[in-house]
Amino acid sequence: MGTVDPRRRFNPTERAALYLAADGKCIDCGTDLAGGFHADHQEPHSRGGSTDVINGQALCPTCNLRKGAFVSNLRLWQESAMNKFYAVNPRDFLVAATPGAGKTRFALTLAKRLLTEGAVQRIAVVVPTDALRQQWADAAGQAGISLMPVGDFADYAKPGYQGCVATYAQVARGKGADMLRHATRNATFAILDEIHHAGDNRSWGDGLKTAVEHAIYRLALTGTPWRADPTSPIPFVNYDNNGTVQVDYGYEYGEAVADGVCRRIEFHAYDGEARWIDCGVVETAELGANLGEEDVSAALDVVYHPEREWMPVLLRKASEALDEVRREIPDAAGLIVAERQYHARAYAALLKSITGRDPVVVVSDDPEAKAAIDRFRDSRDPWIIAVKMVSEGVDIPRLAVGVYATKTRTPLFFRQVVGRFVRVRPDEEFNARLFIPAVPTLMNHAREIEQELRHQLEADRVQEERARAEAGESANQGTLDFREPLSASEARFDRAILGGQEAGAVKVEAAQAECRKLGIPTQFAMNLLPLLDRMQEATSAGVTAAAGNPRIEEPRHRRERVLRGEIDTIVGKVSYRTGKEKREINAELLRRGFPSRNKASVEQLEQIRNELARWLGM
């Protein structure tokens, strides 16, 4: 078997080329390709097949899944992390993996292996929330491990179970910590999920240290690397000289997208004008301007108000985006993260007027919120609105469109929201969309995520907790008496961000028009931008030459790359229309005296392209 190409997923330009090469139809069955079509390797990636259009083909999900190619029990990053764990054989091992990458599956697979090998006799899992306690117990059962979600002191070492799942709060102090410590007298593998929560207060960290101090192995998991907080030290992790946590194995969002483990997400930023009265003075501000902290908060208060024009327009745009996705994926869903309960209920009324259906509303102080989320996860309802319910425990893989309508602007919270939309399912492929205010802080967070920068919190844990506390206090208050919102303009589309590339409204509209002309779903508009940019460059160069101005020659290597792409596309069309395999077409070119493409000059590539075009009757 050849060397495996480290890039597993076709990029947007390659996907568009494969779609066009197939004339928008599945190569196998000939049905029209929908927005969730699969860009597939002809020679499987696991067997050394390259991620290149020459080895690619466009298939409908049904035909691709029917192939039944062998899939490893673990993803590549999970296998790599497993190998490093065994190579180092550490007592403490910290894995930082982006939300949706499969941290739970990795941990339970490792736990099962250690149990089978006899290296440990028990498993102890510690999680931040009650919801995750049940989820981990369920997932462990599917992995063949019987874990008891702790509801009583006797559950820590209950007979008939191979271990337990408890929360950080349960083992924070007193008898809970003592019971888990006693249960780990037998050889124990401790899994500490989202361990940054152990720094929520000092007692949680101290209790955790007592509870699992004697575990043979301790695996810490997080999707959010953090900085040291001397007031709430987190046990069993190491820090560098700058106070940043040291990760033993990291798997970031950018890698996960490239591997097809996580879904790509487009950030659609909307600007607008807000007007309010502050202490008798009329204030006016644009969301995208560089404002002070108080002015940003005031402007967001105005535009988030359900009776101003900005939010209803944004909800209509988001609803249209979700409707587009649901035409291809009928159970796709949307999430609105609201600032206050009042907003959530008002947004629900607005959405009902737009869609004709009542959305699900969940708030943190509702005892039925968890059950409502569970029902929504398994339903086909289009929208859910949440207040203080976006956390590591909210897992709804069908989420496709989001609206960020909260004033919380910390990197940690923003990434938690993003993490709700990146999970993939095997029978679909599309870009998720998150609608955000064009506030510079949020725009910067989006750029950092899209540019695959390692997450660094801009404030230490004390600042993070202060921000959360302030948000919690404001969530229960009305507008301050001395600040009166006046008006907000309609939400104006400002730009879209995808893969580090930004495009304004004019370019996005042009890309959507090109999609409609080619018969491609408009949700691929951002994916077509690189192709349109090259077309525009070529057109501009031609116009300049026709005008008698000196023509700037395109670099030869760029011309060669464009020609290879054009040839690959035409070969795909010839293959589809003649029923011949691509290798037969390439062999015919060799018989006619053309050199192989990897050895051809630019001039020879042009001759090959022209010959293929003649075959196609172009």
XYZ file of C-alpha atoms in Angstrom:
618
model
C 0.000 0.000 0.000
C 1.320 3.482 -0.843
C 1.836 6.349 1.518
C -1.484 7.772 2.706
C -2.103 11.374 1.643
C -2.418 13.329 4.936
C -5.247 15.416 3.410
C -8.353 13.242 3.356
C -11.014 15.696 2.214
C -11.380 17.381 -1.169
C -11.198 21.167 -0.930
C -14.042 23.427 -2.193
C -12.405 24.076 -5.574
C -11.887 20.356 -6.165
C -15.489 19.601 -5.137
C -16.754 22.182 -7.620
C -14.532 20.681 -10.354
C -15.847 17.180 -9.641
C -19.437 18.451 -9.699
C -18.895 20.155 -13.054
C -16.983 17.179 -14.477
C -19.972 14.968 -13.686
C -22.441 17.434 -15.227
C -24.144 17.619 -11.852
C -25.073 13.921 -11.918
C -23.960 10.934 -9.838
C -21.239 9.050 -11.738
C -22.785 5.677 -10.767
C -26.553 6.047 -11.027
C -26.922 9.275 -13.022
C -29.308 10.988 -10.619
C -29.027 14.751 -10.120
C -26.560 15.609 -7.376
C -28.010 17.482 -4.411
C -26.210 19.840 -2.048
C -25.009 16.960 0.107
C -23.273 15.047 -2.700
C -20.133 13.077 -1.807
C -16.718 13.866 -3.289
C -15.303 10.324 -3.258
C -11.889 8.735 -3.802
C -11.816 6.239 -6.700
C -8.817 4.549 -5.079
C -9.747 4.591 -1.352
C -7.824 7.067 0.777
C -7.152 4.330 3.353
C -5.320 2.357 0.664
C -3.081 5.198 -0.435
C -5.422 6.946 -2.889
C -4.522 10.607 -3.347
C -6.883 13.460 -2.555
C -6.768 14.941 -6.033
C -9.394 15.507 -8.713
C -7.678 12.893 -10.898
C -8.599 10.347 -8.193
C -11.987 11.865 -7.395
C -15.559 11.359 -8.457
C -18.932 12.870 -7.572
C -21.439 10.417 -6.113
C -24.827 10.673 -4.500
C -24.791 9.597 -0.818
C -26.663 6.358 -1.587
C -24.108 5.130 -4.134
C -21.152 6.155 -2.013
C -22.423 4.453 1.127
C -23.291 1.344 -0.900
C -19.613 0.888 -1.737
C -19.030 -0.403 1.779
C -15.334 0.460 1.875
C -13.531 -0.608 5.005
C -13.587 2.035 7.742
C -11.246 1.820 10.713
C -12.835 1.636 14.140
C -10.880 4.742 15.039
C -10.240 7.931 13.150
C -6.652 8.668 12.192
C -6.178 11.246 14.952
C -7.593 8.826 17.528
C -5.204 6.093 16.402
C -2.319 8.563 16.537
C -3.252 9.708 20.054
C -3.612 6.074 21.137
C -0.161 5.250 19.783
C 1.378 8.208 21.586
C -0.276 7.198 24.860
C 1.239 3.728 24.650
C 4.624 5.037 23.495
C 4.896 7.453 26.423
C 3.002 5.321 28.989
C 2.249 8.363 31.147
C 0.290 8.497 34.341
C -1.292 11.792 33.229
C -2.186 12.441 29.581
C -4.028 15.530 28.292
C -5.833 15.452 24.932
C -7.181 18.698 23.471
C -9.465 17.976 20.519
C -11.954 20.278 18.821
C -15.653 19.726 19.615
C -17.146 16.993 17.476
C -13.811 15.251 16.849
C -14.667 12.196 18.953
C -12.989 12.606 22.345
C -15.534 10.338 24.043
C -15.029 7.520 21.568
C -11.251 7.795 21.872
C -11.360 7.683 25.664
C -13.735 4.722 25.843
C -11.785 2.759 23.239
C -8.633 3.281 25.265
C -10.503 2.313 28.437
C -11.778 -0.894 26.834
C -8.294 -1.778 25.662
C -6.776 -1.217 29.115
C -9.500 -3.364 30.683
C -8.978 -6.157 28.148
C -5.219 -6.108 28.684
C -5.708 -6.305 32.437
C -3.810 -3.053 32.961
C -6.773 -1.675 34.950
C -9.783 -3.154 36.710
C -12.101 -0.154 36.948
C -13.031 3.009 35.033
C -13.909 6.301 36.742
C -15.274 9.147 34.620
C -15.729 12.698 35.943
C -17.791 15.187 33.889
C -18.972 18.801 34.311
C -22.775 18.339 34.037
C -25.568 15.944 34.941
C -26.506 15.605 31.266
C -22.998 14.458 30.362
C -23.030 11.958 33.221
C -25.879 10.071 31.563
C -24.423 10.492 28.058
C -21.089 8.990 29.095
C -22.776 6.039 30.775
C -24.822 5.393 27.622
C -21.779 5.697 25.345
C -19.779 3.367 27.591
C -22.524 0.773 27.355
C -22.290 0.895 23.566
C -18.523 0.350 23.900
C -19.089 -2.711 26.082
C -18.264 -1.063 29.413
C -20.828 -0.983 32.235
C -20.617 2.345 34.067
C -23.029 3.545 36.735
C -24.091 7.221 36.613
C -23.742 8.279 40.239
C -26.983 9.307 41.913
C -26.243 7.907 45.366
C -23.102 7.260 47.417
C -23.471 3.505 46.886
C -23.154 4.018 43.100
C -19.410 4.758 43.193
C -18.566 1.085 43.654
C -21.851 -0.641 42.848
C -21.529 -4.404 42.223
C -22.062 -5.514 38.637
C -20.484 -2.382 37.140
C -16.963 -1.792 35.891
C -16.927 1.762 37.182
C -18.940 4.954 37.543
C -19.584 8.401 36.101
C -19.765 11.357 38.505
C -19.732 15.144 38.151
C -17.047 17.519 39.390
C -19.594 18.951 41.798
C -20.279 15.486 43.271
C -16.614 14.841 44.012
C -15.806 18.431 44.981
C -15.747 17.758 48.694
C -16.719 15.485 51.548
C -18.184 12.052 51.111
C -18.327 12.108 47.293
C -14.554 12.601 47.016
C -13.957 9.982 49.712
C -16.221 7.408 48.061
C -14.528 7.777 44.659
C -11.108 7.663 46.308
C -12.116 4.436 48.036
C -13.462 2.982 44.766
C -10.109 3.585 43.076
C -8.263 1.345 45.528
C -8.381 -1.184 42.697
C -6.344 -0.378 39.583
C -8.338 2.465 37.978
C -8.289 4.409 34.725
C -9.708 7.905 35.382
C -11.200 9.925 32.528
C -11.565 13.622 33.335
C -13.855 15.152 30.717
C -13.597 18.892 29.930
C -11.083 19.169 32.735
C -10.931 22.961 32.485
C -14.147 22.892 34.546
C -12.085 21.647 37.470
C -10.928 25.261 37.708
C -14.435 26.676 38.065
C -13.666 27.010 41.758
C -10.902 25.825 44.064
C -13.031 23.189 45.808
C -13.637 21.376 42.518
C -9.925 21.090 41.838
C -9.115 20.084 45.406
C -11.903 17.500 45.480
C -10.795 16.021 42.140
C -7.223 15.704 43.368
C -8.401 13.796 46.420
C -10.859 11.617 44.509
C -8.573 10.215 41.772
C -5.144 10.720 43.291
C -4.438 6.983 43.342
C -5.656 6.175 39.808
C -3.026 4.310 37.775
C -3.803 6.367 34.655
C -5.544 9.731 34.334
C -6.731 10.853 30.910
C -7.789 14.518 30.800
C -9.938 15.735 27.896
C -10.725 19.248 26.731
C -11.906 21.054 23.643
C -10.704 24.374 25.036
C -7.039 24.895 26.009
C -6.808 27.508 28.753
C -4.397 29.658 30.732
C -3.386 29.140 34.322
C -5.476 30.725 37.073
C -3.576 30.794 40.368
C -6.848 31.133 42.306
C -8.240 27.836 40.947
C -5.387 25.458 40.100
C -6.298 22.437 38.007
C -4.672 19.183 39.111
C -2.917 16.639 36.876
C -2.006 19.130 34.102
C 1.218 20.999 33.317
C 1.741 24.603 32.238
C 4.491 26.361 30.308
C 6.327 29.486 31.476
C 3.558 31.691 30.069
C 0.888 29.892 32.063
C -0.620 28.101 29.049
C -1.636 24.498 29.508
C 0.699 21.948 27.911
C -1.179 19.463 25.736
C 0.125 15.932 25.241
C -1.904 15.434 22.069
C -3.774 18.143 20.177
C -6.255 17.965 17.325
C -7.493 21.335 16.137
C -10.534 22.448 14.170
C -8.598 23.072 10.968
C -7.179 19.558 10.959
C -10.593 18.088 11.728
C -12.185 19.894 8.774
C -9.397 18.778 6.430
C -9.868 15.182 7.590
C -13.630 15.276 7.144
C -14.101 14.759 10.884
C -15.782 18.139 11.406
C -18.057 20.213 9.219
C -16.923 23.497 7.708
C -18.675 26.568 9.018
C -19.330 29.853 7.246
C -19.574 32.998 9.359
C -22.079 35.477 7.904
C -21.613 38.871 9.563
C -24.376 41.495 9.511
C -23.845 45.188 10.185
C -26.418 47.779 11.152
C -27.009 51.072 12.923
C -28.230 51.363 16.503
C -29.610 54.472 18.251
C -30.271 54.857 21.955
C -30.523 57.481 24.668
C -27.889 57.342 27.390
C -28.371 59.795 30.285
C -30.430 62.068 28.056
C -27.951 62.038 25.160
C -28.815 60.385 21.839
C -26.082 57.953 20.814
C -25.668 56.399 17.354
C -23.258 53.629 16.353
C -22.549 51.117 13.601
C -21.976 47.561 14.814
C -18.825 47.216 12.732
C -17.184 50.352 14.126
C -14.451 50.289 16.745
C -16.538 51.051 19.814
C -15.806 51.040 23.497
C -17.011 48.103 25.565
C -20.029 49.939 26.970
C -21.081 51.180 23.531
C -20.805 47.680 22.034
C -23.020 46.346 24.810
C -25.531 49.177 24.307
C -25.596 48.708 20.515
C -26.207 44.978 20.875
C -29.002 45.661 23.355
C -30.701 47.731 20.669
C -30.250 45.423 17.659
C -31.184 42.310 19.652
C -34.458 43.926 20.709
C -37.203 41.927 18.966
C -39.241 45.031 18.175
C -36.448 46.798 16.287
C -35.870 46.116 12.590
C -32.459 44.442 12.788
C -33.386 41.154 14.432
C -36.511 40.324 12.400
C -34.514 40.782 9.179
C -31.711 38.550 10.474
C -34.177 35.840 11.479
C -35.734 35.903 8.000
C -32.273 35.524 6.426
C -31.438 32.636 8.742
C -34.801 30.987 8.046
C -34.180 31.239 4.283
C -30.744 29.658 4.744
C -32.213 26.774 6.727
C -35.016 26.272 4.188
C -32.363 25.940 1.487
C -30.479 23.263 3.414
C -33.697 21.398 4.314
C -34.551 21.037 0.630
C -31.599 18.627 0.456
C -31.472 17.486 4.111
C -35.057 17.478 5.432
C -34.213 17.196 9.131
C -31.569 19.965 9.190
C -32.124 22.340 12.094
C -31.289 25.821 13.329
C -30.214 27.150 16.742
C -30.639 30.688 18.073
C -28.514 31.584 21.092
C -30.466 34.345 22.830
C -29.383 36.814 25.497
C -32.472 36.691 27.739
C -35.607 34.657 28.237
C -37.693 37.615 27.118
C -35.756 37.696 23.832
C -36.092 33.941 23.340
C -39.876 33.993 23.640
C -40.173 37.056 21.395
C -37.914 35.443 18.784
C -40.123 32.359 18.946
C -43.123 34.502 18.026
C -41.183 36.105 15.161
C -40.087 32.728 13.834
C -43.623 31.401 13.966
C -44.777 34.360 11.864
C -42.005 33.564 9.351
C -42.216 29.770 9.249
C -45.714 29.031 10.500
C -44.307 26.665 13.152
C -43.580 27.062 16.855
C -39.861 26.663 17.621
C -38.623 24.857 20.728
C -37.497 27.211 23.531
C -35.151 26.011 26.293
C -33.818 28.007 29.233
C -31.453 26.969 32.002
C -33.945 27.294 34.874
C -36.528 25.068 33.174
C -36.400 21.561 34.736
C -37.729 20.120 31.454
C -35.051 21.763 29.311
C -32.876 18.648 29.042
C -35.859 16.532 27.967
C -36.852 19.188 25.426
C -33.354 19.130 23.923
C -33.436 15.330 23.729
C -36.789 15.419 21.932
C -35.561 18.085 19.538
C -32.399 16.097 18.777
C -34.431 13.165 17.487
C -37.194 15.182 15.806
C -37.482 16.965 12.474
C -38.458 20.307 14.032
C -36.620 23.162 12.316
C -35.703 25.595 15.119
C -34.599 25.633 18.754
C -33.927 28.784 20.790
C -31.670 28.532 23.839
C -30.728 30.784 26.737
C -27.704 29.625 28.765
C -28.031 26.113 27.388
C -25.035 26.089 25.024
C -22.428 23.884 26.650
C -20.414 20.743 26.113
C -23.545 18.714 26.845
C -25.668 20.055 23.973
C -25.085 17.649 21.092
C -27.483 17.980 18.136
C -25.648 16.777 14.985
C -28.412 17.932 12.632
C -27.781 21.622 13.423
C -26.942 23.459 10.191
C -27.743 27.155 10.737
C -27.150 29.298 13.809
C -27.878 32.831 15.001
C -25.530 34.343 17.581
C -27.769 36.773 19.501
C -25.998 37.033 22.840
C -23.757 39.761 24.240
C -21.203 37.275 25.569
C -18.093 37.808 23.456
C -15.439 35.706 25.173
C -13.462 33.261 22.993
C -14.473 30.324 25.188
C -18.218 30.887 24.805
C -17.981 31.725 21.093
C -16.129 28.471 20.438
C -18.669 26.535 22.454
C -21.397 27.903 20.178
C -19.370 27.096 17.054
C -18.874 23.577 18.376
C -22.619 22.943 18.158
C -22.493 23.111 14.337
C -19.351 21.193 13.373
C -20.502 17.602 13.936
C -20.842 15.558 10.764
C -23.160 12.734 9.800
C -22.174 10.060 7.276
C -24.904 10.753 4.745
C -24.462 14.464 4.149
C -21.951 17.142 3.301
C -22.538 20.905 3.470
C -21.209 24.039 5.105
C -22.943 25.112 8.289
C -23.694 28.828 8.653
C -23.498 30.994 11.756
C -25.058 34.460 11.525
C -23.227 36.928 13.769
C -23.271 40.698 14.398
C -20.377 42.416 12.596
C -18.825 43.352 15.930
C -15.010 43.421 15.619
C -14.487 41.106 18.594
C -16.734 38.394 17.153
C -15.239 38.886 13.690
C -11.784 38.320 15.132
C -12.930 35.130 16.861
C -14.334 33.889 13.556
C -11.092 34.694 11.729
C -9.013 32.904 14.335
C -11.122 29.777 14.011
C -11.054 29.857 10.230
C -7.310 30.473 10.106
C -6.763 27.426 12.308
C -5.022 29.306 15.072
C -4.612 27.544 18.389
C -7.199 28.759 20.797
C -5.690 31.144 23.349
C -7.987 32.768 25.869
C -7.537 36.530 25.854
C -8.329 36.703 29.541
C -7.406 34.421 32.394
C -9.963 32.318 34.194
C -10.716 35.114 36.673
C -11.677 37.456 33.816
C -13.653 34.649 32.177
C -15.677 34.031 35.329
C -16.201 37.753 35.826
C -17.543 38.065 32.262
C -19.882 35.125 32.816
C -21.054 36.522 36.137
C -21.766 39.915 34.572
C -23.662 38.252 31.729
C -25.674 36.280 34.278
C -26.554 39.394 36.212
C -27.608 41.327 33.138
C -29.678 38.396 31.901
C -32.107 38.899 34.756
C -32.413 42.666 34.348
C -34.375 44.863 32.023
C -32.881 47.821 30.175
C -31.327 50.289 32.612
C -33.554 53.252 33.334
C -31.017 55.787 32.081
C -30.440 53.977 28.760
C -33.393 53.876 26.371
C -33.174 52.094 22.990
C -34.565 54.191 20.156
C -34.155 52.325 16.866
C -32.114 49.848 14.900
C -31.734 49.695 11.145
C -32.389 46.536 9.185
C -29.617 43.955 9.408
C -27.280 44.510 6.446
C -25.181 41.650 5.138
C -21.568 42.723 5.570
C -19.388 39.734 4.672
C -18.956 35.978 4.814
C -15.904 34.209 6.225
C -14.944 30.680 5.201
C -11.558 29.000 5.293
C -9.798 32.285 6.049
C -11.312 33.921 2.940
C -13.621 36.917 3.293
C -16.147 38.007 0.673
C -18.425 41.024 0.653
C -22.065 41.139 -0.358
C -21.392 41.822 -4.072
C -19.036 38.836 -4.473
C -21.351 36.484 -2.571
C -24.346 37.538 -4.680
C -22.291 36.991 -7.866
C -21.278 33.525 -6.676
C -24.893 32.656 -5.865
C -25.940 33.794 -9.360
C -23.246 31.585 -10.902
C -24.503 28.648 -8.838
C -28.022 29.156 -10.157
C -26.708 29.376 -13.724
C -24.775 26.125 -13.342
C -27.600 24.383 -11.489
C -25.528 24.081 -8.301
C -27.275 24.676 -4.939
C -26.494 28.234 -3.785
C -25.191 26.925 -0.476
C -21.967 26.191 -2.430
C -21.541 29.868 -3.358
C -18.573 30.410 -1.051
C -16.949 27.251 -2.417
C -17.074 28.630 -5.984
C -15.394 31.942 -5.147
C -11.829 30.777 -5.984
C -13.012 29.637 -9.430
C -14.851 32.913 -10.050
C -11.808 34.924 -8.970
C -9.686 33.142 -11.573
C -12.351 33.683 -14.231
C -12.473 37.379 -13.376
C -8.684 37.644 -13.527
C -8.677 36.004 -16.948
C -11.471 38.299 -18.185
C -9.736 41.387 -16.845
C -6.498 40.379 -18.544
C -8.328 39.930 -21.873
C -10.059 43.307 -21.600
C -6.772 45.007 -20.839
C -5.080 43.420 -23.822
C -7.986 44.352 -26.121
C -7.711 47.946 -24.995
C -4.125 48.084 -26.198
C -2.609 48.233 -22.741
C 0.412 46.104 -21.912
C -0.807 42.656 -20.783
C 0.746 41.275 -17.629
C 1.681 37.685 -18.291
C 0.322 35.144 -15.869
C 3.129 33.228 -14.131
C 3.872 30.054 -16.055
C 3.402 27.770 -13.050
C -0.052 29.233 -12.444
C -0.994 28.759 -16.098
C 0.173 25.154 -15.930
C -1.881 24.491 -12.819
C -5.005 26.017 -14.412
C -4.512 23.928 -17.541
C -4.182 20.718 -15.529
C -7.423 21.543 -13.753
C -9.206 22.249 -17.040
C -7.953 18.971 -18.515
C -9.082 17.007 -15.459
C -12.534 18.548 -15.774
C -12.857 17.783 -19.496
C -11.576 14.226 -19.024
C -14.349 13.720 -16.475
C -16.947 14.990 -18.935
C -15.602 12.790 -21.752
C -15.610 9.808 -19.389
C -19.200 10.391 -18.372
C -20.497 10.972 -21.893
C -18.618 8.102 -23.574
C -18.858 5.569 -20.769
C -15.087 5.045 -20.909
C -12.940 5.052 -17.796
C -10.549 7.945 -17.337
C -7.506 5.724 -17.691
C -8.768 4.612 -21.122
C -9.031 8.239 -22.220
C -5.529 8.967 -20.932
C -4.205 5.896 -22.750
C -5.808 7.082 -26.005
C -4.059 10.432 -25.651
C -0.714 8.640 -25.266
C -1.429 6.534 -28.372
C -2.045 9.743 -30.329
C 1.404 11.018 -29.439
C 0.634 13.326 -26.543
C 3.021 13.128 -23.567
C 1.833 12.186 -20.090
C 0.482 15.234 -18.302
C 3.075 15.224 -15.543
C 5.785 15.632 -18.215
C 3.925 17.954 -20.602
C 4.919 21.572 -21.146
C 2.412 24.415 -20.947
C 2.144 24.430 -24.743
C 1.575 20.657 -24.835
C -1.054 20.935 -22.103
C -2.895 23.487 -24.236
C -2.801 21.029 -27.171
C -4.153 18.233 -24.937
C -6.948 20.475 -23.676
C -7.891 21.503 -27.225
C -7.914 17.873 -28.405
C -10.158 16.819 -25.516
C -12.464 19.759 -26.196
C -12.710 18.621 -29.815
C -13.705 15.109 -28.629
C -16.343 16.651 -26.464
C -17.591 18.862 -29.320
C -16.918 22.018 -27.331
